[in-house]
CSV table of C-alpha atoms in Angstrom, one decimal:
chain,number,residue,atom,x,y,z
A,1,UNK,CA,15.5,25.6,185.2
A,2,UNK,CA,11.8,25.9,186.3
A,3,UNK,CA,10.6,25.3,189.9
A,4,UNK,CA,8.5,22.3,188.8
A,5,UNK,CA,12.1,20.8,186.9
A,6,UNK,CA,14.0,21.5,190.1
A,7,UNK,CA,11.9,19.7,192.2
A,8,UNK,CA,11.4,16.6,189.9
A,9,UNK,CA,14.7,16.3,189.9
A,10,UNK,CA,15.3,16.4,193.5
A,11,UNK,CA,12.6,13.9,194.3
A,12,UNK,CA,14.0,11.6,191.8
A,13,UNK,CA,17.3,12.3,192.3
A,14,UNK,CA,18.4,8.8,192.4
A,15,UNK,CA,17.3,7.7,189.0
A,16,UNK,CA,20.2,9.4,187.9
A,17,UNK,CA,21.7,6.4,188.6
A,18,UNK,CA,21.8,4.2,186.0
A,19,UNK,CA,22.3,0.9,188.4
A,20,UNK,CA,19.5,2.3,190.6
A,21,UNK,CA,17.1,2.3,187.2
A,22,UNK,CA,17.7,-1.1,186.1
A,23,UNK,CA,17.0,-2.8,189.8
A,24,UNK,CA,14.0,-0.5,190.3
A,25,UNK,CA,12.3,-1.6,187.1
A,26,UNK,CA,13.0,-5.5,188.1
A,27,UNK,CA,11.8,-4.3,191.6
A,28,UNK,CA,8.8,-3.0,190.2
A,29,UNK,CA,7.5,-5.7,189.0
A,30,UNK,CA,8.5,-8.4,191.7
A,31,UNK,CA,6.9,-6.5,194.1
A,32,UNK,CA,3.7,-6.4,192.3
A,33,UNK,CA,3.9,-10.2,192.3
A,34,UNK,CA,4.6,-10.2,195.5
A,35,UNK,CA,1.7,-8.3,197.2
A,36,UNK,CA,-0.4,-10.7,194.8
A,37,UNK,CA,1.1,-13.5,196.7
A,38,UNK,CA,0.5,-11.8,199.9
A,39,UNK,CA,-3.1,-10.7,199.2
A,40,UNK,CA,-4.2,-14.8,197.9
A,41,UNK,CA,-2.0,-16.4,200.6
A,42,UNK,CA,-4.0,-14.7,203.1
A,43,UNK,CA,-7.0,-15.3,201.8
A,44,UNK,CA,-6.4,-19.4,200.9
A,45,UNK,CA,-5.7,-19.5,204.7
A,46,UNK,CA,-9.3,-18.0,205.6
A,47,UNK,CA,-10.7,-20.3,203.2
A,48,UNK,CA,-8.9,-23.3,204.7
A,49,UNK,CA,-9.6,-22.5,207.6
A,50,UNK,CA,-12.0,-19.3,208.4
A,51,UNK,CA,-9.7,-18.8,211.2
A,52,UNK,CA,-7.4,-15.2,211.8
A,53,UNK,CA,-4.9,-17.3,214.4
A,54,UNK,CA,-4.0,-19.0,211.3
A,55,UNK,CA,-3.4,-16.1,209.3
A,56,UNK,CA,-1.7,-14.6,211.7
A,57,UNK,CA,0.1,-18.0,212.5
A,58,UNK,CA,1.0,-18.4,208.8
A,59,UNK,CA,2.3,-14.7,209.2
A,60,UNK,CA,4.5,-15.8,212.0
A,61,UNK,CA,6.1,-19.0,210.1
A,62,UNK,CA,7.2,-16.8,207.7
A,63,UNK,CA,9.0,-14.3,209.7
A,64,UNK,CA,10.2,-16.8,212.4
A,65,UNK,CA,13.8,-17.6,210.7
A,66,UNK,CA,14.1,-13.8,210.7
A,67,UNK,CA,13.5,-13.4,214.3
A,68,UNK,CA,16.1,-16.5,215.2
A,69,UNK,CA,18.5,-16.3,212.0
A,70,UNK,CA,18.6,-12.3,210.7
A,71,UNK,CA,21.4,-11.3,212.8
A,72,UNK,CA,23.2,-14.1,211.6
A,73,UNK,CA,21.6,-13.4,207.9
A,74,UNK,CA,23.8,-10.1,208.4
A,75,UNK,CA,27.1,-11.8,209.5
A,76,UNK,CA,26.8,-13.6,205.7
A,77,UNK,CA,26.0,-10.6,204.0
A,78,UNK,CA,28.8,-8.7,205.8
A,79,UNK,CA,31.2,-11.8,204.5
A,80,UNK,CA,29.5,-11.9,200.9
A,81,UNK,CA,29.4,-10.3,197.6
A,82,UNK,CA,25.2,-8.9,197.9
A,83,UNK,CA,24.5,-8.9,194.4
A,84,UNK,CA,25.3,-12.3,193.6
A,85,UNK,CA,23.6,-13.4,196.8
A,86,UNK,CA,20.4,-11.6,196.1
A,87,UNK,CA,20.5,-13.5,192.4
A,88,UNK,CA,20.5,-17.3,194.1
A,89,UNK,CA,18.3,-16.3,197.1
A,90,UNK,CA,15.6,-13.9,194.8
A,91,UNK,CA,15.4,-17.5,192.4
A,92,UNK,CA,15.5,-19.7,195.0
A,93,UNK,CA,11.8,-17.6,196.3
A,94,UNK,CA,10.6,-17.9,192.6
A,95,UNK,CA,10.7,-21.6,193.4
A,96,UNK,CA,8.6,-21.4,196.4
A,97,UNK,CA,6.0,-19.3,194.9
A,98,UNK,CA,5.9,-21.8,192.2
A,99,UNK,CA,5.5,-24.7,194.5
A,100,UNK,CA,2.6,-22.7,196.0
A,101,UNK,CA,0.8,-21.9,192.8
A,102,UNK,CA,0.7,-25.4,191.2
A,103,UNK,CA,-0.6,-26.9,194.8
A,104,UNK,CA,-3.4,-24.6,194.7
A,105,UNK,CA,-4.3,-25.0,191.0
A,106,UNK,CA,-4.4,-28.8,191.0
A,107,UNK,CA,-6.5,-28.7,194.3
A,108,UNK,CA,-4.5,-30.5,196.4
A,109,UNK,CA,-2.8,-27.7,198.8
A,110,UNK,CA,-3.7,-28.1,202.5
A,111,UNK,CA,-2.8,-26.2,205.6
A,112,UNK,CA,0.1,-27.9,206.6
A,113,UNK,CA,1.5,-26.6,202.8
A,114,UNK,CA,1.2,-23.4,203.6
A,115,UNK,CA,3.0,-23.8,206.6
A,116,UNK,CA,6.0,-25.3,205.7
A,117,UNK,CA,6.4,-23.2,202.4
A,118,UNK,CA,5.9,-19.8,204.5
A,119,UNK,CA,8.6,-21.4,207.0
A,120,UNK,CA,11.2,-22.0,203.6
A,121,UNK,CA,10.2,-18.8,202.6
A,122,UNK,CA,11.2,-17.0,205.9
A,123,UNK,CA,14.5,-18.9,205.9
A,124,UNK,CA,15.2,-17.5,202.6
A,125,UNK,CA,14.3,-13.7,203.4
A,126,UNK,CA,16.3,-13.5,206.5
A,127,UNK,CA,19.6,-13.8,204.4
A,128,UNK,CA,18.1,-12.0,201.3
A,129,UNK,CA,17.0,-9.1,203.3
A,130,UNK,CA,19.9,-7.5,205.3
A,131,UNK,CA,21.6,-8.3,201.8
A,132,UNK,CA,19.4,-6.2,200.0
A,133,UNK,CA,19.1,-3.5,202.4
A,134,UNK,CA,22.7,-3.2,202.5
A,135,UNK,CA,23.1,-3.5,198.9
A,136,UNK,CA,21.2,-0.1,198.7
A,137,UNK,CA,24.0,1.9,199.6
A,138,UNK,CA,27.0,0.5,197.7
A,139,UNK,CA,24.3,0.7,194.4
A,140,UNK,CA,23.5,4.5,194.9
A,141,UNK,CA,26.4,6.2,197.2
A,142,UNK,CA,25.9,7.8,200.2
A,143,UNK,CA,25.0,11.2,198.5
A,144,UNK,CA,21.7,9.3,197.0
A,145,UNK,CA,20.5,6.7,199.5
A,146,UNK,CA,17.8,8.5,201.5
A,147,UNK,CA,16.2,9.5,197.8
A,148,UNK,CA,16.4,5.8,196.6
A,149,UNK,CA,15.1,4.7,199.9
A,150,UNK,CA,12.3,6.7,199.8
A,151,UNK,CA,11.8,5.8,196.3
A,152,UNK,CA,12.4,2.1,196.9
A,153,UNK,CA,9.8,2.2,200.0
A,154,UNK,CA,7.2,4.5,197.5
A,155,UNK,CA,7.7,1.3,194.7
A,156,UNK,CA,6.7,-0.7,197.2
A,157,UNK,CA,3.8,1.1,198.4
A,158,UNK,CA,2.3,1.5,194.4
A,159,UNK,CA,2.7,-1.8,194.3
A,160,UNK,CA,0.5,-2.6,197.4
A,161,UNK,CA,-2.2,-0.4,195.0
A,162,UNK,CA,-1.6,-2.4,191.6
A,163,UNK,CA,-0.4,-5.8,193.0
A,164,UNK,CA,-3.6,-6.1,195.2
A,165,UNK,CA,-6.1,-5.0,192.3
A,166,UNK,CA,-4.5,-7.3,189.9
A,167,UNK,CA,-5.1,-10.0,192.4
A,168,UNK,CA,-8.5,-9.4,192.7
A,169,UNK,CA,-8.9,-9.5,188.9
A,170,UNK,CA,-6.6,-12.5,188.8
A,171,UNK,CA,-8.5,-14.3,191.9
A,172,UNK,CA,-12.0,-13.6,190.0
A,173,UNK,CA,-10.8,-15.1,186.8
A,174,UNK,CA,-8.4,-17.9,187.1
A,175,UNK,CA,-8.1,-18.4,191.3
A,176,UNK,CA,-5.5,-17.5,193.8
A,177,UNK,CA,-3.2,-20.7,192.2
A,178,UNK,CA,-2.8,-18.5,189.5
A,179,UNK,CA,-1.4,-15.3,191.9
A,180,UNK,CA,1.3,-17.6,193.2
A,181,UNK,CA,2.6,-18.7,189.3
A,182,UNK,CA,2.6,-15.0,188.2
A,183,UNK,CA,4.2,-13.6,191.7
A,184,UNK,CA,6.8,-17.2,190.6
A,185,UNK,CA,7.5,-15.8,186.9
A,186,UNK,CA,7.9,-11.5,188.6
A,187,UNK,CA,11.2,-12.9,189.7
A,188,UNK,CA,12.3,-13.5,186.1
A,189,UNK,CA,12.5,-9.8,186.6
A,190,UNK,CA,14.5,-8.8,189.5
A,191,UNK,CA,17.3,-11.3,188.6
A,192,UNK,CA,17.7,-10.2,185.5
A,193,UNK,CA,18.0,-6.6,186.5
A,194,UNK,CA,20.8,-8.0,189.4
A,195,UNK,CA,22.6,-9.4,186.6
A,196,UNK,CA,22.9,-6.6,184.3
A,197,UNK,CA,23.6,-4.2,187.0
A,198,UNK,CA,27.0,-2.5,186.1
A,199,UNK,CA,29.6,-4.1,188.6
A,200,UNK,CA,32.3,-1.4,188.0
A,201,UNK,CA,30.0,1.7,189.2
A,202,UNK,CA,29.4,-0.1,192.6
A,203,UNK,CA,30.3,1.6,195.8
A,204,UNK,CA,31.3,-2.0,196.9
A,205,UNK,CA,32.6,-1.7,200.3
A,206,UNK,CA,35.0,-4.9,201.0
A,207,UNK,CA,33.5,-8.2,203.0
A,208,UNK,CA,34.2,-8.5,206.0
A,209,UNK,CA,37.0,-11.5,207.0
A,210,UNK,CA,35.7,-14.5,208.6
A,211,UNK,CA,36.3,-14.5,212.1
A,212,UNK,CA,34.7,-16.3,215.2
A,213,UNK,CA,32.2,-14.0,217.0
A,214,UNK,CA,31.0,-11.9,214.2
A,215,UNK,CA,28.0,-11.5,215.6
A,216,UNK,CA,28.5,-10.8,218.8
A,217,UNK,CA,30.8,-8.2,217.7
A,218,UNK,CA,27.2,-7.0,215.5
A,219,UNK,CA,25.4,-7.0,219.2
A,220,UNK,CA,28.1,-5.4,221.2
A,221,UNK,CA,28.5,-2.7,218.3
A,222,UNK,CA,24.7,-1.9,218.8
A,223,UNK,CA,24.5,-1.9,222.3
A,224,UNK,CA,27.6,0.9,222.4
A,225,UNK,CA,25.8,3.2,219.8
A,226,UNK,CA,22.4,4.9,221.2
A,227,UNK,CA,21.7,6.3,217.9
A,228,UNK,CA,21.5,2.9,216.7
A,229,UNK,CA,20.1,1.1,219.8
A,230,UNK,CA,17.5,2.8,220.8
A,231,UNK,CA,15.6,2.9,216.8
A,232,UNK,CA,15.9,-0.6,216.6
A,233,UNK,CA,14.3,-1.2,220.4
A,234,UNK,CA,11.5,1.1,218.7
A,235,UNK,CA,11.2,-0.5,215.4
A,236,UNK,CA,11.3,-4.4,217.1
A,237,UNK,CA,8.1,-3.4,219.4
A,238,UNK,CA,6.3,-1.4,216.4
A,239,UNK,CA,7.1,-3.8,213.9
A,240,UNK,CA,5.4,-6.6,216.5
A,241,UNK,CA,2.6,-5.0,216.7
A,242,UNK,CA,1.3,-2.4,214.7
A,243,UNK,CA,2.5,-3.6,211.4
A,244,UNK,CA,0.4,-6.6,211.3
A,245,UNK,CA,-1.9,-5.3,208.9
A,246,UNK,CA,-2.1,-8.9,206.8
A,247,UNK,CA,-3.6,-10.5,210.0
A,248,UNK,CA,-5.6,-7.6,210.7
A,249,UNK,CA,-7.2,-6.0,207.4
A,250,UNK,CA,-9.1,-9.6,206.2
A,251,UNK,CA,-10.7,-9.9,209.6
A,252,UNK,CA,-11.5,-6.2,209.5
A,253,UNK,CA,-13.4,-6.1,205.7
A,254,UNK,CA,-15.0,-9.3,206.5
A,255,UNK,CA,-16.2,-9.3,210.7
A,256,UNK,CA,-16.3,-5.8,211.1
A,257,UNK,CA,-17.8,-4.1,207.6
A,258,UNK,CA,-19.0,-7.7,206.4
A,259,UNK,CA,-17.4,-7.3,203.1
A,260,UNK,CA,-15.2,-10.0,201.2
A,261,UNK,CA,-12.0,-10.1,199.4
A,262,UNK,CA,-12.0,-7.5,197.2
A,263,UNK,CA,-13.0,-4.6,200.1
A,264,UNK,CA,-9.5,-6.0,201.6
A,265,UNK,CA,-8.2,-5.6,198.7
A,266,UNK,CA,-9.3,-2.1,198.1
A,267,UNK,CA,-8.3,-1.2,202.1
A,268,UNK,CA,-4.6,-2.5,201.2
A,269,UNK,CA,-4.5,-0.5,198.2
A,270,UNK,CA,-6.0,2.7,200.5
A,271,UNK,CA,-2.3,2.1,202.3
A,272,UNK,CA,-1.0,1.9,199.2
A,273,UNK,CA,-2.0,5.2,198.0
A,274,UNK,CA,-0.9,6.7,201.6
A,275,UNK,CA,1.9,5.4,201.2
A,276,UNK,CA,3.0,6.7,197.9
A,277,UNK,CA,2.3,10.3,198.7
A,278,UNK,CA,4.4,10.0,201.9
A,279,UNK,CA,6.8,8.3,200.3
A,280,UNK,CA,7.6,10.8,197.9
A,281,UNK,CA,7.1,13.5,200.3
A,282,UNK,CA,9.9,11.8,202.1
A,283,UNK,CA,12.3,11.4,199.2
A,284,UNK,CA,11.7,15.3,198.6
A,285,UNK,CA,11.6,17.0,201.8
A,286,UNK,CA,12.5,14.6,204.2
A,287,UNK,CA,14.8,14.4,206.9
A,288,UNK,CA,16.2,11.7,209.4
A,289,UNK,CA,16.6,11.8,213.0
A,290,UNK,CA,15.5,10.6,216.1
A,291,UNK,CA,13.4,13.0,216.4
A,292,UNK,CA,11.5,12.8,213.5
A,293,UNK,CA,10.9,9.1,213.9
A,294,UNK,CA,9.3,10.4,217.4
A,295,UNK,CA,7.2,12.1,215.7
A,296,UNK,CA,6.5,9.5,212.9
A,297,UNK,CA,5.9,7.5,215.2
A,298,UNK,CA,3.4,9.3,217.2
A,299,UNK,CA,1.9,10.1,214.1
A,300,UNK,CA,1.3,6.6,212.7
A,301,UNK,CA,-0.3,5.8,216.4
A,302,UNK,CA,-3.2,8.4,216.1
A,303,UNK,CA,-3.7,7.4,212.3
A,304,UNK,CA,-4.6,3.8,213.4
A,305,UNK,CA,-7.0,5.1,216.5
A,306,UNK,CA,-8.7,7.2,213.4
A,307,UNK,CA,-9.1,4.2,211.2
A,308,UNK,CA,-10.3,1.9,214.6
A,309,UNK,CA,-13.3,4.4,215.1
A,310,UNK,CA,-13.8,4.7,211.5
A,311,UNK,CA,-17.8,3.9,211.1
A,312,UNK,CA,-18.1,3.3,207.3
A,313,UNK,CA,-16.1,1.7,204.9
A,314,UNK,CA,-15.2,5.1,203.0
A,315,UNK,CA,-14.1,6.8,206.2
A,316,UNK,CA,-12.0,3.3,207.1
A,317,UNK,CA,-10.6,4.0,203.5
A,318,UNK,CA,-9.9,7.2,203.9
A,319,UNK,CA,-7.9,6.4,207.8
A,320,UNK,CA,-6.2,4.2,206.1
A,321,UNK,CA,-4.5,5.9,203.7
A,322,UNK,CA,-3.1,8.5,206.3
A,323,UNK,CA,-1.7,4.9,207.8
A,324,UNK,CA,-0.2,4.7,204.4
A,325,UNK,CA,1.5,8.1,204.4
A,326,UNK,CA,2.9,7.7,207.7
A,327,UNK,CA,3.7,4.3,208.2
A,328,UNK,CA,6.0,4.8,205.4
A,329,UNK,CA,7.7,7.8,207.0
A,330,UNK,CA,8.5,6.1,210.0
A,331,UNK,CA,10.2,3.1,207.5
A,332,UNK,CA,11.9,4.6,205.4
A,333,UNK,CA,13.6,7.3,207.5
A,334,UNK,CA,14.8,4.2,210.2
A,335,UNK,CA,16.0,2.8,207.4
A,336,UNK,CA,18.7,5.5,205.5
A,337,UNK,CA,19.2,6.7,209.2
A,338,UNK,CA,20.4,3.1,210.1
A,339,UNK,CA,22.7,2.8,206.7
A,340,UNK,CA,24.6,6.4,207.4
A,341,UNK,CA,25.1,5.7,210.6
A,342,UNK,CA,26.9,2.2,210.6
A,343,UNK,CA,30.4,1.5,209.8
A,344,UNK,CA,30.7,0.0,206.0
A,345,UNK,CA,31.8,-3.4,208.0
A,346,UNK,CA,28.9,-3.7,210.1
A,347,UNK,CA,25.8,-2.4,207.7
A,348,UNK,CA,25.0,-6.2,207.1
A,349,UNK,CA,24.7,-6.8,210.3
A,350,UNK,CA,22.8,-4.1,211.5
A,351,UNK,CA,20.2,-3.7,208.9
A,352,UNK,CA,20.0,-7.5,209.8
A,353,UNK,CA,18.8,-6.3,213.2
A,354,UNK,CA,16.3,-3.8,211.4
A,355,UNK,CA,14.9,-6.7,209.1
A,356,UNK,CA,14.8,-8.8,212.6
A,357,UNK,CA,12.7,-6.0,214.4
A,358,UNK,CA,10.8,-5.4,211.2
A,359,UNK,CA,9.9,-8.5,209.8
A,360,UNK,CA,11.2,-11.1,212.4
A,361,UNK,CA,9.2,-9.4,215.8
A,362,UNK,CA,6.0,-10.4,213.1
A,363,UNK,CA,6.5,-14.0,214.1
A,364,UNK,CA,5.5,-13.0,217.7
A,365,UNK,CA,3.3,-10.0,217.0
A,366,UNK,CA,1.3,-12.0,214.6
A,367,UNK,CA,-0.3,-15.0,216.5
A,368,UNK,CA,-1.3,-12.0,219.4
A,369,UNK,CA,-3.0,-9.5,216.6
A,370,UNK,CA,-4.4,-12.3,215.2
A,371,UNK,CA,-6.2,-13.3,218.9
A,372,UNK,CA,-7.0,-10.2,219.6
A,373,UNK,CA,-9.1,-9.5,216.0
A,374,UNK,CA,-10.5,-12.9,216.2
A,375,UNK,CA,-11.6,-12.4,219.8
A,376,UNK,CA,-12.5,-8.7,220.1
A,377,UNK,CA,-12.6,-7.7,216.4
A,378,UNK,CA,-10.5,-5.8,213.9
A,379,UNK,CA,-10.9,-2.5,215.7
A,380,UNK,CA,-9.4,-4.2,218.4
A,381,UNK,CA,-6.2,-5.3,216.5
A,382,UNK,CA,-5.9,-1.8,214.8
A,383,UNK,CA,-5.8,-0.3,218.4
A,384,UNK,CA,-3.7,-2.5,219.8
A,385,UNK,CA,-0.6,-0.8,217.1
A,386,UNK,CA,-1.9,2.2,218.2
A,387,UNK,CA,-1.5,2.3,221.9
A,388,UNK,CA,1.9,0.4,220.8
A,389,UNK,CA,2.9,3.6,218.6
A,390,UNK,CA,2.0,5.8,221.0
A,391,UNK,CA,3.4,4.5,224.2
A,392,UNK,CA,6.7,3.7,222.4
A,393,UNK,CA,7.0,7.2,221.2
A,394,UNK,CA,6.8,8.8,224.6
A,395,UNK,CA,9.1,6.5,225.8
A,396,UNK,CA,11.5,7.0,223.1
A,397,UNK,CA,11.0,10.7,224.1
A,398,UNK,CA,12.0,10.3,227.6
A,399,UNK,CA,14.9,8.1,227.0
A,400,UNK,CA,16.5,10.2,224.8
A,401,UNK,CA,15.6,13.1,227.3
A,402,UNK,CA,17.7,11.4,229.3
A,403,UNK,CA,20.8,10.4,227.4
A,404,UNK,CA,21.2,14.6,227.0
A,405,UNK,CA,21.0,14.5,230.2
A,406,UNK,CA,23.7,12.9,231.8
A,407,UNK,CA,26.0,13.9,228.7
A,408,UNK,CA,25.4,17.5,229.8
A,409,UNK,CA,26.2,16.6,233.2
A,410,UNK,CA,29.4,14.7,232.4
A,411,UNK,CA,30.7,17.2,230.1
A,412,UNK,CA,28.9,20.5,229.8
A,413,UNK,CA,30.8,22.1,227.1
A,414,UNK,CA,29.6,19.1,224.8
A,415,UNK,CA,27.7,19.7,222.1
A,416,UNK,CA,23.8,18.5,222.4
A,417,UNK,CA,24.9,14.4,220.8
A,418,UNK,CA,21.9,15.3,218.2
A,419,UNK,CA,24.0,18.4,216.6
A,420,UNK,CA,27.6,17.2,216.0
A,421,UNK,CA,29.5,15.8,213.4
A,422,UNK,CA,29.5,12.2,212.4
A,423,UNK,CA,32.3,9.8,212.8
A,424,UNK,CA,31.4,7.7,210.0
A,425,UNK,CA,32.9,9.1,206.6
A,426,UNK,CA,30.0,7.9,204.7
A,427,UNK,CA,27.7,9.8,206.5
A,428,UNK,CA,30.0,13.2,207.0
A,429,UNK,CA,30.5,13.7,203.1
A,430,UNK,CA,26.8,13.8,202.5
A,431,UNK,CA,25.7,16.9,202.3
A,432,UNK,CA,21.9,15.8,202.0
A,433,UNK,CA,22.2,15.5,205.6
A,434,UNK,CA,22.2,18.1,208.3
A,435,UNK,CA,24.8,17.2,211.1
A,436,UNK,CA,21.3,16.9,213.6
A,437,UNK,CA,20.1,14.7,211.0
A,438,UNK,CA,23.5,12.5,210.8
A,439,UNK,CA,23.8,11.5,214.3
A,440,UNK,CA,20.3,10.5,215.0
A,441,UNK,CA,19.3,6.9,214.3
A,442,UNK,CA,15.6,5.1,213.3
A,443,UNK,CA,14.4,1.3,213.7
């Protein structure tokens, strides 16, 4: 076997799985649909209005359910079969985008539209997500997930390149209505691909009973686990504000480089390209742990000061690609960290509290990066995630610092809590996971 053969097949690893091939080829083109949607729903909002607070207020409508319901989203999917809820929940968003589309291409969509369909939609995603995040290891094992991860998370990230372009085209030739109706008929895709998935070769892991207090069972298990606890605190404050690159990105390519819709689309396809060489850096070499997500997460802080500063357009391209590459780290490695770490009965529920500090800290991080672009420009809203990555990686630091601390002081024949062995089974018969990478936990 040649070097080049070994390596392909260990940055790929997970398309060994025959379930894993059929839902990334309905992923793949869903998600282009989607960042079509995203690209012309942001910009139908400018031309509504010519306002960034709305943007950014549209932003938040959509990820408010998240922030009040995803905990709860991950009590259901805890309780459910995931694959046949993704099926009802990935039509039911179909339906929205549909609703969208025709509104738009009949000329009678107004603000207030947008609004209430970005609400329906965020109602919808903050049950389908901790789903579909959970679903992820019970499709590919534990041996796998990191690799599909990072592959899932690189999908994404080709598809903020191709999804973006295509809207551009599609913009230019029939209007945004006609985004929405294509992103509507992508979903044709992914449920088909749910459908045909192979039900015997699941790693299911049994629901969960109903009970009374699911949830707060959910909280207190957090709250007890530091490798959990302290990933999602640093996800929920870098998901609210340095993430909010749909609020920020059409103020930048049109106040601050005076350019229209298709330099925003080519700065969101910049990310995209970023983000599909760190992505796959990730799935090949990377690790998990704490202390990588430190580092990530320093790292993402002082790519966004780069692409503030940026002059010219082709240097703000350029910073934003390295935002791509290691934006995507700090995701994806919270994300498999997250999964290997919780108990099979509680995954729902906590990456429910990752798709709440993700996504649902958006519905407050989104009005205020909006603000701040619209009233000091879109340098302004780049460094605000900036000093937000950077300040919550020192913290992270010190806190952790600390935790070794007073475990060495309490017992100091105990092994440094970063170096020993899992608890969870899951995570102990992996063997694509160091112990040191087992026991530490991203957002």
């Amino acid at each position: 076997m040649t070097a080049a053969t070994k390596l392909g097949r260990q940055t790929f690893a997970a398309l060994a799985n025959r379930n894993f091939r059929r839902y990334i080829s309905g992923q793949a083109v869903s998600l282009i649909g989607t960042w079509m949607q995203t690209v012309a729903q942001s910009w139908l909002v400018l031309e509504l209005t010519g306002s960034g607070t709305a943007i950014g207020v549209v932003v938040a409508l959509q990820t408010l359910p998240i922030l009040l319901l995803g905990p709860y989203g991950g009590v259901i999917a805890d309780r459910s079969d995931k694959r046949r809820l993704m099926i009802g929940l990935q039509s039911l968003m179909g339906v929205q985008a549909l609703i969208l589309g025709v509104l738009t291409i009949t000329g009678t969509v107004e603000l207030w539209h947008v609004y209430v369909l970005a609400l329906l939609l965020g109602l919808n995603q903050c049950f389908e997500n901790p789903a579909r995040q959970s679903f992820m290891l019970e499709m590919v094992g534990p041996d796998d997930l990191r690799n599909a991860v990072s592959l899932q998370s690189t999908l994404v990230s080709a598809s903020r390149i191709i999804g973006p372009a295509v809207a551009g085209i599609t913009i230019a030739a029939g209007g945004l209505g006609v985004c929405f109706v294509l992103n509507a008929a992508s979903f044709v895709a992914v449920v088909t691909s749910l459908v045909r998935l192979n039900v015997a070769a699941l790693h299911r892991s049994e629901p969960a009973e109903r009970a009374r207090g699911q949830l707060r069972e959910g909280l207190r298990y957090v709250r007890g686990n530091r490798k959990l606890a302290v990933p999602l605190l640093m996800m929920a404050f870098i998901g609210c504000l340095a993430f909010e690159f749909q609020v920020v990105l059409p103020i930048v390519a049109d106040q601050t480089f005076g350019a229209g819709s298709q330099a925003y689309g080519f700065m969101t396809a910049a990310m995209g390209v970023g983000s599909v060489c760190g992505g796959l850096f990730v799935a090949t070499w990377g690790r998990t742990g704490t202390r990588v997500l430190i580092a990530a997460a320093a790292a993402f802080g002082f790519a966004l000061v780069a692409a503030a500063v940026a002059p010219t357009l082709a240097l703000e391209l350029l910073a934003l690609m390295i935002v791509g590459a290691v934006s995507i780290a700090f995701n994806s490695t919270s994300n498999s960290t997250l999964q290997l770490e919780a108990d099979p009965q509680m995954r729902g529920r906590v990456m429910a509290l990752w798709s709440t500090a993700f996504m649902g800290s958006t519905a407050i991080g989104g009005p205020i990066a909006g603000w701040v672009s619209q009233e000091w420009g879109g340098r302004a809203g780049l460094l605000l995630g900036a000093i937000t990555c950077i300040v919550v990686a020192l913290v992270a630091r010190i806190v952790i610092g600390r935790g070794k601390e007073v475990t060495a002081q309490t017992d100091p024949i105990t092994e440094d809590p970063e170096e020993h062995t899992v608890e969870n089974p899951a995570v102990s018969e992996d063997p694509t996971v160091t112990e040191a990478d087992a026991r530490s936990k991203a957002a």
